[in-house]
Short mmCIF file of C-alpha atoms in Angstrom, two decimals:
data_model
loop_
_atom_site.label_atom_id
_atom_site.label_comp_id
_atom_site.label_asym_id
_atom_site.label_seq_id
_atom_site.Cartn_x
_atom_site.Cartn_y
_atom_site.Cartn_z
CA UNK A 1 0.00 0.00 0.00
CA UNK A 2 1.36 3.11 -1.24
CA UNK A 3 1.02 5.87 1.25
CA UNK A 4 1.19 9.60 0.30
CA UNK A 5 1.60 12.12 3.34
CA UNK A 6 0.60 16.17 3.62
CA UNK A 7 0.17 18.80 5.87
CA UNK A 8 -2.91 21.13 5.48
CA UNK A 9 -3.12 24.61 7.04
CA UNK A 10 -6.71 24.79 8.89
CA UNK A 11 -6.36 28.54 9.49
CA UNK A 12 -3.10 28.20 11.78
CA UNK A 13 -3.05 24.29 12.91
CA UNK A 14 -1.14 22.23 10.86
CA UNK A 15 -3.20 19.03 10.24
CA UNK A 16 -1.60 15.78 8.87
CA UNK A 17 -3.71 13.65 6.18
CA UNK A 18 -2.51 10.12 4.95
CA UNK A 19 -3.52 9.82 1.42
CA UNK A 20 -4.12 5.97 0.63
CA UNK A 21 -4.54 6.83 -2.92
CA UNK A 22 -7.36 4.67 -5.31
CA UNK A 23 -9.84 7.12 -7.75
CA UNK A 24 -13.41 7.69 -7.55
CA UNK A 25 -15.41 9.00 -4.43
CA UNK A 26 -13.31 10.33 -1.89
CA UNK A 27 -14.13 8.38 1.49
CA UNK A 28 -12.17 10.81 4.36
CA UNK A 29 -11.75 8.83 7.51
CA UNK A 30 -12.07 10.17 10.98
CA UNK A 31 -10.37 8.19 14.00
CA UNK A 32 -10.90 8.22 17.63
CA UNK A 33 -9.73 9.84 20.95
CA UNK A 34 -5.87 8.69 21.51
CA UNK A 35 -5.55 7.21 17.85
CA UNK A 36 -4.19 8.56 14.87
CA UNK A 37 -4.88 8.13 10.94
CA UNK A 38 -3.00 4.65 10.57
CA UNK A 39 -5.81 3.05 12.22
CA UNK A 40 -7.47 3.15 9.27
CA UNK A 41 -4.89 1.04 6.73
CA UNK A 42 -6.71 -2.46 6.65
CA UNK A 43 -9.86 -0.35 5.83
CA UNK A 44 -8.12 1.26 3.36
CA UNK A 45 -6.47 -1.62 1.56
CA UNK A 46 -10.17 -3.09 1.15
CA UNK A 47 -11.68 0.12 0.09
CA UNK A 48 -8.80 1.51 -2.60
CA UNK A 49 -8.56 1.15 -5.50
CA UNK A 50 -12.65 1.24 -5.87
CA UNK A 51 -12.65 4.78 -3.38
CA UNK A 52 -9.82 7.49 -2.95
CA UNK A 53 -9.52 7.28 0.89
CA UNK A 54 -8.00 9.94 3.32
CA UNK A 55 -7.17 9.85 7.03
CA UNK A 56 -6.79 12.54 9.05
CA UNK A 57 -4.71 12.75 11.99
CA UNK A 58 -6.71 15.34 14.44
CA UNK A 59 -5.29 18.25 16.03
CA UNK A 60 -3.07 17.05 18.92
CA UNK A 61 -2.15 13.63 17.35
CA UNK A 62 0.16 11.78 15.62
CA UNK A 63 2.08 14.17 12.93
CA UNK A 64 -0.83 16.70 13.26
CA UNK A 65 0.15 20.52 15.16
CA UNK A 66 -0.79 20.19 18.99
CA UNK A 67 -2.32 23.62 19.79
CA UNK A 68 -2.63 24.49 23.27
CA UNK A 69 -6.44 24.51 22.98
CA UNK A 70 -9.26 23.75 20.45
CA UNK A 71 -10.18 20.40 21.70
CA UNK A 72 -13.84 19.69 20.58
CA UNK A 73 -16.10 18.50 17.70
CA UNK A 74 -17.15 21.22 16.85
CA UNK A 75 -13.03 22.91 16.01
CA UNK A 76 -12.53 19.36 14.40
CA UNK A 77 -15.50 19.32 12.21
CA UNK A 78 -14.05 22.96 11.78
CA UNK A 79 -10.44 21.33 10.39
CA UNK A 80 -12.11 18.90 8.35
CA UNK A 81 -13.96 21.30 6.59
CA UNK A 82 -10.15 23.02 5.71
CA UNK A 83 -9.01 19.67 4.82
CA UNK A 84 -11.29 18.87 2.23
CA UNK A 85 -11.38 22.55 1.02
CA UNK A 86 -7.65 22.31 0.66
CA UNK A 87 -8.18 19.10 -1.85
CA UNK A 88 -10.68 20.40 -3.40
CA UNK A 89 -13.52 18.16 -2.95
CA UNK A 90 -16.59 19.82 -3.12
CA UNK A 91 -18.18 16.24 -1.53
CA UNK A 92 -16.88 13.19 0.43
CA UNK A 93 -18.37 10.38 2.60
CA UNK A 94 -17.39 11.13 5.94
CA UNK A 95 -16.08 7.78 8.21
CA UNK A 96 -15.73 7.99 11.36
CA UNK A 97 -15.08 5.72 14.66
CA UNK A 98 -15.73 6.46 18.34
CA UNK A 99 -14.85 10.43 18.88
CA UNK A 100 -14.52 10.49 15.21
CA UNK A 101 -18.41 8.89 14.58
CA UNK A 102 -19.07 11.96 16.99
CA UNK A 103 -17.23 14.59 15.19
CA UNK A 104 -18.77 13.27 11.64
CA UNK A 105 -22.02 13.79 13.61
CA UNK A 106 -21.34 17.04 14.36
CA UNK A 107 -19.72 17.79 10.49
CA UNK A 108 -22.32 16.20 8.72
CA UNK A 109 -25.31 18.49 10.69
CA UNK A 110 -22.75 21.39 10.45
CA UNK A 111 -22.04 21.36 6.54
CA UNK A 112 -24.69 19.05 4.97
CA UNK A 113 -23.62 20.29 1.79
CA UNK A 114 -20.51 18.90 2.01
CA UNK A 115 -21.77 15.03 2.42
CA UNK A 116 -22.98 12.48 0.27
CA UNK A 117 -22.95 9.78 2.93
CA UNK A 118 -22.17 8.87 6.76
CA UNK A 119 -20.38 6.02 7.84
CA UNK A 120 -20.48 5.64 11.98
CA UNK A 121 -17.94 2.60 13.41
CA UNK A 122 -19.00 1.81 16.85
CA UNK A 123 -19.89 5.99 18.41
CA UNK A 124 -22.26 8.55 17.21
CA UNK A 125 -24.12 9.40 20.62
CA UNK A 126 -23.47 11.43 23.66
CA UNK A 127 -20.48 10.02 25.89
CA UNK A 128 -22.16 7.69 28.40
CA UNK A 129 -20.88 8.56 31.75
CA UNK A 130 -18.69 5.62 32.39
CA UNK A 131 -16.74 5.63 28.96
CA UNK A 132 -13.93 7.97 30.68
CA UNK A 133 -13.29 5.85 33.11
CA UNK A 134 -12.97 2.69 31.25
CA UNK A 135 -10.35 4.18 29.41
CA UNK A 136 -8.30 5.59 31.79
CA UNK A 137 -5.72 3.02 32.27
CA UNK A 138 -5.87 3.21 28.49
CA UNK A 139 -4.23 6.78 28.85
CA UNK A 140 -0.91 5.81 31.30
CA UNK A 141 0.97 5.29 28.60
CA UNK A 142 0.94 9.03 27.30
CA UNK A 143 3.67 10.76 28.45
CA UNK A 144 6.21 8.03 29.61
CA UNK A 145 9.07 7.27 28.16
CA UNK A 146 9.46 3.59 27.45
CA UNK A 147 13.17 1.81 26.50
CA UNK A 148 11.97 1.01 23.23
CA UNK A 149 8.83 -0.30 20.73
CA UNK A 150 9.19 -3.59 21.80
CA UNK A 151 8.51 -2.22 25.50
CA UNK A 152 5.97 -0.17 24.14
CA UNK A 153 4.14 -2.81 23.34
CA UNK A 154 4.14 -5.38 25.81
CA UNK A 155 1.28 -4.39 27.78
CA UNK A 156 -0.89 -3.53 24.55
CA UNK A 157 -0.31 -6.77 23.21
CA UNK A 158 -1.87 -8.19 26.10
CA UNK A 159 -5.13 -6.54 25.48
CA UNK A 160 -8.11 -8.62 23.89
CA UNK A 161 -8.83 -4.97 22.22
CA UNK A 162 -6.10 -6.09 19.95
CA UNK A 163 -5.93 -9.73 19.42
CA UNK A 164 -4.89 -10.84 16.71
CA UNK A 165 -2.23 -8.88 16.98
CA UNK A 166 -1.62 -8.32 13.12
CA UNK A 167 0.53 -5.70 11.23
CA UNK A 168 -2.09 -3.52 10.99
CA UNK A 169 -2.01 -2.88 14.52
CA UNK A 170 1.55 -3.36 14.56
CA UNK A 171 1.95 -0.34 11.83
CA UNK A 172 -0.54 1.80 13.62
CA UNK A 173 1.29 1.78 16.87
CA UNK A 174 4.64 2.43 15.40
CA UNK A 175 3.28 5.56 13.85
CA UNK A 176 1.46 6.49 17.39
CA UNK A 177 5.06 7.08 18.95
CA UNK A 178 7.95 9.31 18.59
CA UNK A 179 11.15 7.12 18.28
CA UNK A 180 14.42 8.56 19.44
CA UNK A 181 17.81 8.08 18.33
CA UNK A 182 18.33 6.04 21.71
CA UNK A 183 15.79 3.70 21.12
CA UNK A 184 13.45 5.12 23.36
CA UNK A 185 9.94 5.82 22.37
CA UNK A 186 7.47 8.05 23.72
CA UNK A 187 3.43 8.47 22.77
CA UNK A 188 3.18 11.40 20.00
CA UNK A 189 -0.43 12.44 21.69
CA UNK A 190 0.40 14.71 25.20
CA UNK A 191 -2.06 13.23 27.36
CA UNK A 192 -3.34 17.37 28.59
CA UNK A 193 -4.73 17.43 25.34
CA UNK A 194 -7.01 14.05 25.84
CA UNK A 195 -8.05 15.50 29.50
CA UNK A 196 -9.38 18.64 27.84
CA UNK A 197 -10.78 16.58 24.81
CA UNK A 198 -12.92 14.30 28.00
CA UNK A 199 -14.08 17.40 29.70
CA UNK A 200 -14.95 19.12 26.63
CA UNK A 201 -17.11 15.82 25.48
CA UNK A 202 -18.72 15.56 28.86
CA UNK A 203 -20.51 19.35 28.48
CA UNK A 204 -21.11 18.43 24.80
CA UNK A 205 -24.41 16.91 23.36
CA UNK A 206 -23.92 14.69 20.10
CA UNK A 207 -27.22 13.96 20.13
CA UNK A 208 -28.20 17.29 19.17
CA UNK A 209 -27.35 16.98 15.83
CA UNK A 210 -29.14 13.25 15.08
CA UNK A 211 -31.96 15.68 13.81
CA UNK A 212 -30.24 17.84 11.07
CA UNK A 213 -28.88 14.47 9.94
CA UNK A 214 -30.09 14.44 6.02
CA UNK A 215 -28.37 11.78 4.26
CA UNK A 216 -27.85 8.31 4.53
CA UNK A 217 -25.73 6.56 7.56
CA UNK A 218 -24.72 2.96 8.08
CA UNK A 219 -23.79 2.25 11.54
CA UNK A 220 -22.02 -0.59 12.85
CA UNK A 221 -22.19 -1.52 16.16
CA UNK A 222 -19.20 -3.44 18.24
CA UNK A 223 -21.03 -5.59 20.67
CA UNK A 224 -18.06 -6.54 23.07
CA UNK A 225 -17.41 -2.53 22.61
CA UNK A 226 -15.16 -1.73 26.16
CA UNK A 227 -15.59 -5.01 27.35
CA UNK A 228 -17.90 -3.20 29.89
CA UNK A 229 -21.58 -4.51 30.96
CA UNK A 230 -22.39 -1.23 30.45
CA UNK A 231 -20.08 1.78 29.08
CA UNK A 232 -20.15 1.62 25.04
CA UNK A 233 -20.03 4.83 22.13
CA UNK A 234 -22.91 3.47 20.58
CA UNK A 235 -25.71 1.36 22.10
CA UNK A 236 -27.72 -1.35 20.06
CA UNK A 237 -30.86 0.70 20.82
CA UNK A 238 -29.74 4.34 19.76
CA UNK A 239 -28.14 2.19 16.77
CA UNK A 240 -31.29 0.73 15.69
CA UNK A 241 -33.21 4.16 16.78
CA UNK A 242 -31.51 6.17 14.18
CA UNK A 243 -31.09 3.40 11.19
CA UNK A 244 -35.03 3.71 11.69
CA UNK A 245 -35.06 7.78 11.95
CA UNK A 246 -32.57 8.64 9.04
CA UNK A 247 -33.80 7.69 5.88
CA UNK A 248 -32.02 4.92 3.89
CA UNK A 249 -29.75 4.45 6.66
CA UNK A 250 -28.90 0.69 8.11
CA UNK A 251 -27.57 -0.54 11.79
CA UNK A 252 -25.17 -3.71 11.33
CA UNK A 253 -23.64 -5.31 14.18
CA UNK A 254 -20.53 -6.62 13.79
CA UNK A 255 -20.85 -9.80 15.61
CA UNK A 256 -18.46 -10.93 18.44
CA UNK A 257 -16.50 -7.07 17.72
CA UNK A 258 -15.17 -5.04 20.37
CA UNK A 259 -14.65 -1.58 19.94
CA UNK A 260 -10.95 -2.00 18.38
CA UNK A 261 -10.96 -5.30 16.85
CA UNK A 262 -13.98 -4.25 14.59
CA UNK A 263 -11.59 -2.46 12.45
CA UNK A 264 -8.06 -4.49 13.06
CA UNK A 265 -9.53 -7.66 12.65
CA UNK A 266 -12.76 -7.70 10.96
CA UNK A 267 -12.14 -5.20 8.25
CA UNK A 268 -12.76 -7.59 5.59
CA UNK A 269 -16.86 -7.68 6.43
CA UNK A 270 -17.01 -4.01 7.46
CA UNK A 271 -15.50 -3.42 4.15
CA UNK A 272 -18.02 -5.28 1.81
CA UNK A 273 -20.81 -3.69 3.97
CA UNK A 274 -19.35 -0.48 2.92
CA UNK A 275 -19.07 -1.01 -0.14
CA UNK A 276 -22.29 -2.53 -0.80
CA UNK A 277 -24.07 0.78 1.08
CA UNK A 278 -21.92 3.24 -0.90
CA UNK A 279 -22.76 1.59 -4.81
#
């Protein structure tokens, strides 16, 4: 997979965008809190040649500026707006998973115009109450220093978020961390900038916008999500709510899925679904 990289100005902010190349509709992918655009590559490699797909890495990740503020959906949808301005696409279908199905919420209410279809992996609703702290031990590793990848990596591969460990995970957590000339590695995302992006989600409604939505949405739905009883980014009945609200719009669950693996390991059916909803 040939990978082309830029940096767009979105009126100060430098954002980074992975261009995975392929022609035809441009599918611009949105990823979630701590991640950055990599996560999207076995997507990607199903989806190009057929689709041109982007990534975005959002402000304050990966090789994307890290302003001292601006941490909402609203200032993202705000940079993804300058992103596709600055590649001149007057329309795209907007993907997006957990904080990124939130933000593509928020973009596709904000600049309907600028949509021809929703995707939402696994988020699209207002942050359930329990969500932050699930993920907090997710968050330790921002801002330590580890003695190398390898290190890096131990605990992650560990997780059942990520088994099978594959090299799609593998490549998307070597481009999550800065690697020094000593070997040591440290997290590109500073973890002030995920604290603000929490608080900032916890005064925000999402659900708001669910009635400017205009075009259609599939949603999939990770049913092993957190690995929570209770703490997910989309439920099975706001899921099935909205496929039945927005017109032309479908809820698939992705069966056994958490809220990771659904891309990393089960790309191929999220893929054909996709595709089948976008011809």
């Amino acid at each position: 997979m040939k990978i082309t990289n830029y940096k767009v100005d979105t009126g100060g902010v430098q954002i980074h965008v992975v261009d995975y190349g392929g022609t035809g509709k441009t599918i611009l992918c949105i990823h979630g809190l701590t991640a950055n655009a990599r996560f999207w590559d076995a997507i990607a490699d199903q989806l190009t040649p057929s689709y041109r797909v982007l990534a975005v890495d959002l402000r304050g990740r990966g090789d994307s500026e890290k302003p001292a503020n601006g941490y909402n959906i609203q200032q993202h949808a705000e940079d993804i707006r300058h992103v596709l301005a600055s590649f001149s696409i007057e329309k795209a279908v907007i993907m997006g998973h957990s904080l990124g199905a939130m933000i593509s919420v928020c973009f596709t209410a904000t600049y309907p115009q600028l949509v021809e279809k929703l995707i939402l992996v696994d988020g699209g609703e207002d942050l359930h109450p329990q969500v932050a702290d699930v993920l907090q031990p997710s968050l330790e590793r921002l801002g330590r220093v580890y003695e190398n990848f390898n290190t890096y990596t131990v605990d992650l591969k560990g997780k059942p978020f990520f088994q099978p460990w594959n090299s799609y995970v593998h490549e998307y957590f070597y481009a999550d961390v800065h690697h020094q000339s000593d070997g040591t590695v440290t997290a590109k995302t500073p973890k002030e900038i995920i604290d603000q992006e929490i608080a900032a989600l916890k005064n925000t409604s999402v659900n708001q916008y669910h009635d400017q939505i205009q075009v259609p949405v599939l949603m999939f739905y990770a049913p092993n999500c957190l690995l929570h009883p209770h703490a997910y980014l989309l439920s099975e009945q706001m899921g099935k709510k909205l496929a039945a609200k927005w017109k032309d719009s479908k809820f698939i669950e992705i069966q056994n899925s958490n809220h990771f693996s659904i891309v990393f390991s089960e790309y191929k059916r999220v893929s054909a679904a996709i595709q089948e909803f976008l011809s």
